[in-house]
Amino acid sequence: MTSKVSFHEATDTHLVASTDYSMTEIVRAMDHAKERHNSGNHLALGDDKLVARVHPGVMHAWCAKRGVTFSQLMTDQALTKQFLEDPDNSNFRIWKGKI
Amino acid sequence: MAVLKVPAVVKLQENVIDEIYNFSPDKAPLVSMIPTQSVHNVFFEWQRDIYRAANRDNAALEGAAASAAAPDQPGLLNNRTQIFQDTFGLSGTSEAVKKYGRKSERARELMKIAVELKKDQDAAMLSSGVTVTDNGTNAGKLRGLYGFFTNDVFGAGGASPDPTTNTNATSGTDVALTETMIKNAQQSCYENGGDGSVLMCSPAHKIKIDSFTFGVSRTHEVSTKIGDVQPGTFDFIRGAFGVIKIVPNRNQSIASVGLNDTLYMFDADKLAKAVLRPYQVKKLAEVGDSEEHQVLTEVSLIVKDERTCYAIRDITVSGS
């Protein structure tokens, strides 16, 4: 069975476009993050910390749940921090220290 | 024994998944992440100001006379709007017949075109080097990040653009992407008042960046499953100047200058989509038993201050 997650996004005032995400891809990304965390390989770009590796479908779902736009999540650093520290998204965290 | 087998069966019912799947999760990441702002003309300008560098020797003699200096004026940036449009025509019958996955062909076309126009805007807002004035022959075009970002690194023979004179960047010889380039980009953004919180790149360059990650982890055992990279995912990296998001953009897979050879670092709140005309659907004609429609929008890009951003230009397609 093919599962999917659908979101409807207002592109502007008149038209609405839908976005479908493959559940298989989301689970695959989650497994990847979990495996990466368990391996202890938490570094990226030298000595920086790879905080999370997230499928965009999860970001859209979180925005819908919180009543914020994707643009707000990407522009507001405080909101980004909330997103990363949300226990619901912990499966996508790789380095789990304080941000 | 003679048996009836499937190829011989007359008029089998088709097995079509009764959905139209669209596995393109990030159709237009740049356009999706930047705020929207209205404009009122096809050509528009904005001002950006800058503080002078700190002067630790700023000291005056006690009782000294002072003479006033003419203050520097803010700098001007500008852009032009671009009309993005597409059309479709449908017969009355095509709308009436029962279809898998959608009730209305018109609705499907509208939605599909809306997404496609969004992708077109994304590609233009990234890679367009100069504005073009509509002269009746050439359509008006906006300037994208490629023509705005003056803080950059480029290959031999390359040159930075100058948005104040509408001068495009000059492509240089393609080189490999390095970790140092990304670190320098972050530092430049920070020193010029930004955070460099987004690094937008092609999926191939995302994979290359991921190889930097593995490169520093020689002491860790890496399983083959982890080695299966996830180019469609967003990486959140805690760097020296805050959290940076590595955002892969499918539109940057297109083989074109400014798309598959360039990485852009910026803060999304320092950009905006300028909207002169939001999406609108126009009925062009109703000819007999058919209808023709046009979907269009007229938009542009605002880069509030290009100095807070950075472009890594002239990178090979694979990054290696």
Coordinates of C-alpha atoms in Angstrom, one line a residue:
Chain A
M1 CA 0.0 0.0 0.0
T2 CA 1.3 3.4 -0.8
S3 CA 0.9 5.9 2.0
K4 CA 1.2 9.6 1.5
V5 CA 0.9 12.8 3.5
S6 CA -0.9 15.7 1.8
F7 CA -0.8 19.4 2.5
H8 CA -2.7 22.2 0.9
E9 CA -0.7 25.4 0.6
A10 CA -2.0 28.8 -0.4
T11 CA 0.3 30.0 -3.2
D12 CA -1.3 33.4 -3.2
T13 CA -4.7 34.7 -2.7
H14 CA -6.6 32.9 -5.5
L15 CA -5.1 29.5 -6.1
V16 CA -4.3 26.6 -3.8
A17 CA -1.7 24.0 -4.6
S18 CA -1.4 20.6 -3.0
T19 CA 1.8 18.9 -2.0
D20 CA 2.0 15.2 -1.4
Y21 CA 4.8 13.6 0.5
S22 CA 5.7 9.9 0.3
M23 CA 5.5 8.3 3.7
T24 CA 8.2 5.9 2.6
E25 CA 10.6 8.8 2.1
I26 CA 9.8 10.3 5.4
V27 CA 10.3 7.0 7.3
R28 CA 13.6 6.5 5.3
A29 CA 14.8 9.9 6.4
M30 CA 13.9 9.1 10.0
D31 CA 15.7 5.8 9.9
H32 CA 18.7 7.6 8.4
A33 CA 18.8 10.2 11.2
K34 CA 18.4 7.5 13.9
E35 CA 21.2 5.5 12.5
R36 CA 23.5 8.5 12.2
H37 CA 22.8 9.5 15.8
N38 CA 23.5 6.0 17.0
S39 CA 26.8 5.8 15.1
G40 CA 28.1 8.8 17.1
N41 CA 28.9 10.7 13.9
H42 CA 27.4 14.1 14.8
L43 CA 29.7 16.4 13.0
A44 CA 29.3 18.5 9.8
L45 CA 31.4 21.1 8.0
G46 CA 34.4 20.5 10.2
D47 CA 33.7 20.6 13.9
D48 CA 30.1 22.0 13.6
K49 CA 27.2 19.9 14.9
L50 CA 24.7 18.2 12.6
V51 CA 21.7 19.0 14.7
A52 CA 19.1 17.4 12.5
R53 CA 18.4 16.0 9.1
V54 CA 14.7 16.6 8.3
H55 CA 12.4 15.6 5.5
P56 CA 10.6 18.8 4.3
G57 CA 7.2 17.0 4.7
V58 CA 7.8 16.9 8.4
M59 CA 8.5 20.7 8.4
H60 CA 5.3 21.4 6.5
A61 CA 3.3 19.2 9.0
W62 CA 4.9 21.0 12.0
C63 CA 4.0 24.4 10.4
A64 CA 0.4 23.2 9.9
K65 CA 0.1 22.0 13.5
R66 CA 1.6 25.2 14.9
G67 CA -0.4 27.5 12.6
V68 CA 2.7 29.1 11.1
T69 CA 3.9 29.4 7.5
F70 CA 6.9 27.6 6.0
S71 CA 8.3 31.1 5.4
Q72 CA 8.0 31.9 9.1
L73 CA 9.8 28.7 10.1
M74 CA 12.7 29.5 7.7
T75 CA 13.0 33.2 8.7
D76 CA 12.5 33.2 12.4
Q77 CA 15.5 31.7 14.2
A78 CA 13.5 31.3 17.5
L79 CA 10.9 29.3 15.7
T80 CA 13.6 27.2 14.1
K81 CA 14.9 26.5 17.6
Q82 CA 11.4 25.5 18.8
F83 CA 11.1 23.2 15.8
L84 CA 14.4 21.5 16.5
E85 CA 13.6 21.2 20.2
D86 CA 10.1 19.8 19.7
P87 CA 10.0 16.3 21.2
D88 CA 7.8 15.3 18.2
N89 CA 10.8 15.9 15.9
S90 CA 13.3 14.1 18.1
N91 CA 13.5 11.2 15.6
F92 CA 15.1 13.5 13.2
R93 CA 17.7 14.9 15.6
I94 CA 21.3 13.6 15.1
W95 CA 23.3 15.7 17.6
K96 CA 20.9 16.0 20.6
G97 CA 22.8 18.6 22.6
K98 CA 21.4 22.1 23.5
I99 CA 21.1 24.4 20.5
Chain B
M1 CA -6.3 -28.5 -21.1
A2 CA -7.2 -25.2 -22.7
V3 CA -7.7 -22.4 -20.1
L4 CA -8.5 -18.8 -20.6
K5 CA -5.4 -16.6 -19.8
V6 CA -5.3 -12.9 -19.1
P7 CA -4.0 -11.7 -22.5
A8 CA -7.0 -13.3 -24.2
V9 CA -9.5 -11.7 -21.9
V10 CA -11.5 -9.0 -23.8
K11 CA -11.7 -5.5 -22.2
L12 CA -10.0 -5.9 -18.9
Q13 CA -10.7 -3.0 -16.5
E14 CA -7.6 -0.8 -16.1
N15 CA -5.9 -0.7 -12.7
V16 CA -5.1 2.9 -12.2
I17 CA -4.2 4.2 -8.8
D18 CA -7.0 6.6 -8.2
E19 CA -4.8 9.5 -7.2
I20 CA -2.4 11.8 -8.9
Y21 CA 0.8 11.5 -6.9
N22 CA 3.2 14.3 -6.9
F23 CA 6.4 13.4 -5.3
S24 CA 8.1 16.8 -5.6
P25 CA 8.2 17.9 -2.1
D26 CA 10.2 21.1 -2.6
K27 CA 9.0 22.5 -5.8
A28 CA 10.2 26.0 -5.2
P29 CA 12.1 26.4 -1.8
L30 CA 13.3 29.9 -2.4
V31 CA 9.8 31.4 -3.3
S32 CA 8.2 29.3 -0.5
M33 CA 10.5 30.6 2.2
I34 CA 10.7 34.3 1.6
P35 CA 8.1 36.8 2.7
T36 CA 5.8 38.7 0.3
Q37 CA 5.7 42.4 -0.3
S38 CA 3.5 44.5 -2.6
V39 CA 5.0 46.8 -5.2
H40 CA 3.2 49.4 -7.4
N41 CA 5.3 49.7 -10.5
V42 CA 7.2 47.5 -12.9
F43 CA 10.4 49.2 -11.9
F44 CA 10.9 49.9 -8.2
E45 CA 13.8 50.9 -5.9
W46 CA 14.7 50.6 -2.3
Q47 CA 17.4 52.1 -0.1
R48 CA 19.9 50.3 2.1
D49 CA 22.3 52.0 4.5
I50 CA 25.5 50.9 6.2
Y51 CA 27.4 52.0 9.4
R52 CA 31.0 52.9 8.9
A53 CA 33.6 50.6 10.4
A54 CA 34.3 51.1 14.1
N55 CA 37.1 53.6 14.7
R56 CA 39.0 53.0 17.9
D57 CA 41.0 56.2 17.5
N58 CA 37.8 58.4 17.5
A59 CA 39.1 61.0 20.0
A60 CA 38.9 64.8 20.1
L61 CA 41.0 67.3 21.8
E62 CA 39.3 69.0 24.8
G63 CA 37.9 72.3 23.7
A64 CA 38.7 71.7 20.0
A65 CA 36.6 73.3 17.3
A66 CA 34.6 70.8 15.2
S67 CA 33.6 71.0 11.5
A68 CA 30.6 69.2 10.1
A69 CA 31.1 66.7 7.3
A70 CA 28.4 65.9 4.7
P71 CA 26.8 62.6 5.7
D72 CA 26.9 59.7 3.3
Q73 CA 23.6 59.0 1.6
P74 CA 21.9 55.6 1.6
G75 CA 22.6 53.4 -1.5
L76 CA 19.9 52.5 -4.0
L77 CA 19.0 49.1 -5.3
N78 CA 16.3 48.3 -7.9
N79 CA 14.6 45.5 -9.7
R80 CA 11.9 45.0 -12.4
T81 CA 8.9 42.8 -12.4
Q82 CA 8.5 39.7 -14.7
I83 CA 5.2 38.3 -16.0
F84 CA 5.1 34.6 -15.5
Q85 CA 2.2 33.0 -17.5
D86 CA 0.9 29.8 -19.1
T87 CA -2.2 28.9 -21.0
F88 CA -4.4 25.9 -21.6
G89 CA -7.5 25.0 -23.6
L90 CA -10.1 22.4 -22.9
S91 CA -13.0 21.0 -24.8
G92 CA -16.4 20.6 -23.1
T93 CA -16.2 16.9 -23.4
S94 CA -12.8 16.6 -21.7
E95 CA -14.3 18.3 -18.7
A96 CA -17.4 16.2 -18.7
V97 CA -15.9 12.7 -19.0
K98 CA -15.2 10.7 -15.8
K99 CA -11.5 10.6 -15.0
Y100 CA -9.3 8.8 -12.6
G101 CA -7.8 11.0 -9.8
R102 CA -9.7 14.2 -10.5
K103 CA -13.2 15.4 -11.0
S104 CA -12.3 18.5 -13.1
E105 CA -9.7 18.8 -15.7
R106 CA -9.8 22.5 -15.5
A107 CA -9.0 22.4 -11.7
R108 CA -6.2 20.0 -12.3
E109 CA -4.7 22.3 -15.0
L110 CA -5.0 25.4 -12.8
M111 CA -3.3 23.7 -9.9
K112 CA -0.5 22.2 -12.0
I113 CA 0.2 25.5 -13.8
A114 CA 0.2 27.4 -10.4
V115 CA 3.0 25.0 -9.2
E116 CA 4.9 25.2 -12.5
L117 CA 4.8 29.0 -12.5
K118 CA 6.1 28.9 -8.9
K119 CA 9.0 26.8 -10.1
D120 CA 9.7 29.2 -12.9
Q121 CA 9.8 32.1 -10.4
D122 CA 12.1 30.1 -8.2
A123 CA 14.6 29.5 -11.1
A124 CA 14.4 33.2 -12.2
M125 CA 14.8 34.6 -8.7
L126 CA 17.9 32.4 -8.3
S127 CA 19.7 32.7 -11.6
S128 CA 18.8 35.8 -13.5
G129 CA 21.8 38.1 -13.8
V130 CA 20.3 41.4 -15.0
T131 CA 17.0 43.1 -15.3
V132 CA 15.5 43.5 -18.8
T133 CA 13.2 46.3 -19.7
D134 CA 10.1 45.4 -21.7
N135 CA 10.6 47.1 -25.1
G136 CA 7.8 45.4 -27.0
T137 CA 10.2 42.8 -28.4
N138 CA 12.0 41.5 -25.3
A139 CA 9.8 40.7 -22.3
G140 CA 10.7 42.4 -19.0
K141 CA 12.8 40.3 -16.6
L142 CA 13.7 40.5 -13.0
R143 CA 17.2 40.3 -11.5
G144 CA 17.9 37.2 -9.3
L145 CA 20.3 36.4 -6.5
Y146 CA 23.0 35.6 -9.1
G147 CA 23.0 39.3 -10.2
F148 CA 22.6 40.7 -6.7
F149 CA 25.2 39.0 -4.5
T150 CA 28.4 41.0 -4.6
N151 CA 30.1 39.2 -1.8
D152 CA 31.2 36.0 -3.5
V153 CA 34.0 33.6 -4.6
F154 CA 34.4 32.6 -8.2
G155 CA 36.7 30.7 -10.5
A156 CA 39.6 32.1 -12.6
G157 CA 38.5 34.8 -15.0
G158 CA 35.2 35.3 -13.1
A159 CA 33.9 38.6 -11.8
S160 CA 31.2 39.8 -9.3
P161 CA 28.0 41.4 -10.5
D162 CA 27.1 45.0 -9.8
P163 CA 23.4 45.4 -9.3
T164 CA 23.7 49.2 -9.0
T165 CA 24.8 49.3 -12.7
N166 CA 22.8 46.3 -13.8
T167 CA 26.1 44.4 -14.6
N168 CA 25.9 40.6 -14.7
A169 CA 28.5 38.4 -13.0
T170 CA 31.2 36.9 -15.3
S171 CA 31.5 33.2 -15.2
G172 CA 35.0 31.8 -14.4
T173 CA 36.5 28.4 -14.6
D174 CA 34.6 25.8 -12.6
V175 CA 36.3 24.6 -9.5
A176 CA 35.6 22.0 -6.8
L177 CA 33.5 23.0 -3.8
T178 CA 35.4 23.1 -0.5
E179 CA 34.5 23.3 3.1
T180 CA 36.6 26.5 3.4
M181 CA 34.4 28.2 0.8
I182 CA 31.3 27.6 3.0
K183 CA 33.1 28.7 6.2
N184 CA 34.2 31.9 4.5
A185 CA 30.7 32.5 3.2
Q186 CA 29.3 32.2 6.8
Q187 CA 32.0 34.6 8.1
S188 CA 31.3 37.1 5.3
C189 CA 27.6 37.1 6.0
Y190 CA 28.2 37.6 9.7
E191 CA 30.7 40.4 9.3
N192 CA 28.3 42.2 7.1
G193 CA 25.4 42.0 9.4
G194 CA 23.7 38.8 8.4
D195 CA 23.6 35.3 9.9
G196 CA 24.0 33.2 6.7
S197 CA 21.2 31.0 8.0
V198 CA 20.3 29.3 4.7
L199 CA 22.7 27.7 2.2
M200 CA 20.7 26.8 -1.0
C201 CA 22.3 24.4 -3.4
S202 CA 21.7 21.8 -6.0
P203 CA 21.0 18.2 -4.8
A204 CA 24.4 17.2 -6.2
H205 CA 26.1 19.9 -4.1
K206 CA 24.1 18.8 -1.1
I207 CA 25.7 15.3 -1.5
K208 CA 29.1 16.9 -1.8
I209 CA 28.6 18.9 1.4
D210 CA 27.6 15.6 3.1
S211 CA 30.9 14.2 2.1
F212 CA 32.6 16.9 4.1
T213 CA 30.6 15.6 7.1
F214 CA 31.9 12.2 6.6
G215 CA 35.4 13.5 6.0
V216 CA 35.8 14.7 9.5
S217 CA 34.5 11.5 11.2
R218 CA 37.3 9.1 10.5
T219 CA 37.2 7.7 14.0
H220 CA 33.5 6.7 13.8
E221 CA 32.3 3.6 12.2
V222 CA 29.9 4.4 9.4
S223 CA 27.4 1.8 8.4
T224 CA 26.5 1.3 4.7
K225 CA 22.9 2.4 5.6
I226 CA 24.1 5.8 6.7
G227 CA 26.2 6.1 3.7
D228 CA 22.9 6.2 1.8
V229 CA 22.7 10.0 1.6
Q230 CA 19.4 11.9 1.7
P231 CA 19.7 14.7 -0.8
G232 CA 16.1 15.7 -0.4
T233 CA 16.3 16.5 3.3
F234 CA 17.1 19.7 5.0
D235 CA 20.2 19.7 7.2
F236 CA 20.4 21.9 10.3
I237 CA 24.0 22.6 11.4
R238 CA 25.0 24.5 14.5
G239 CA 27.9 26.6 13.2
A240 CA 30.0 29.3 14.7
F241 CA 27.4 32.0 13.8
G242 CA 24.2 30.2 14.5
V243 CA 22.1 27.4 12.9
I244 CA 22.6 27.1 9.2
K245 CA 20.1 25.2 7.1
I246 CA 21.4 23.4 4.0
V247 CA 18.5 23.5 1.6
P248 CA 18.6 21.4 -1.6
N249 CA 16.7 22.9 -4.5
R250 CA 15.6 20.7 -7.3
N251 CA 15.4 23.7 -9.6
Q252 CA 19.2 24.0 -9.3
S253 CA 19.6 20.7 -11.1
I254 CA 18.9 22.5 -14.3
A255 CA 22.1 22.9 -16.4
S256 CA 22.3 26.7 -16.4
V257 CA 24.6 29.4 -15.1
G258 CA 23.4 30.4 -11.7
L259 CA 21.6 27.2 -11.0
N260 CA 23.7 24.1 -11.0
D261 CA 27.0 25.9 -10.6
T262 CA 26.2 28.3 -7.8
L263 CA 25.4 28.0 -4.0
Y264 CA 23.7 30.9 -2.3
M265 CA 23.9 31.8 1.4
F266 CA 21.4 34.3 2.8
D267 CA 18.8 35.0 5.5
A268 CA 15.3 34.5 4.1
D269 CA 14.0 37.5 6.0
K270 CA 16.4 39.8 4.1
L271 CA 14.8 38.8 0.8
A272 CA 11.2 39.3 -0.3
K273 CA 9.0 38.4 -3.2
A274 CA 7.6 41.6 -4.7
V275 CA 4.1 41.2 -6.0
L276 CA 2.6 43.6 -8.5
R277 CA -0.1 41.2 -9.6
P278 CA -1.0 38.1 -7.6
Y279 CA -2.1 34.9 -9.5
Q280 CA -5.0 35.5 -11.7
V281 CA -6.9 33.3 -14.1
K282 CA -8.2 34.8 -17.2
K283 CA -10.7 33.3 -19.7
L284 CA -9.1 34.1 -23.0
A285 CA -11.9 32.8 -25.2
E286 CA -14.9 30.5 -25.4
V287 CA -14.9 29.1 -28.9
G288 CA -17.9 26.9 -29.6
D289 CA -17.5 23.9 -27.3
S290 CA -14.1 24.8 -25.9
E291 CA -12.6 27.2 -23.4
E292 CA -9.1 28.8 -23.3
H293 CA -7.6 30.1 -20.1
Q294 CA -4.5 32.0 -19.1
V295 CA -2.9 31.9 -15.6
L296 CA -0.4 34.7 -14.8
T297 CA 1.3 36.5 -12.1
E298 CA 3.7 39.5 -12.1
V299 CA 6.4 39.4 -9.5
S300 CA 9.9 40.4 -8.7
L301 CA 12.6 39.9 -6.0
I302 CA 13.8 42.3 -3.3
V303 CA 17.2 41.8 -1.7
K304 CA 17.1 44.2 1.1
D305 CA 20.9 44.4 1.5
E306 CA 23.0 42.2 -0.8
R307 CA 26.1 42.7 1.4
T308 CA 24.6 40.3 4.1
C309 CA 24.5 37.5 1.6
Y310 CA 27.1 35.5 -0.3
A311 CA 27.4 33.5 -3.6
I312 CA 29.8 30.6 -4.2
R313 CA 30.1 30.6 -8.0
D314 CA 31.7 28.5 -10.7
I315 CA 31.4 25.2 -8.9
T316 CA 31.5 22.0 -11.0
V317 CA 28.2 20.2 -11.4
S318 CA 29.2 17.4 -9.0
G319 CA 31.1 19.8 -6.7
S320 CA 34.3 17.6 -7.0

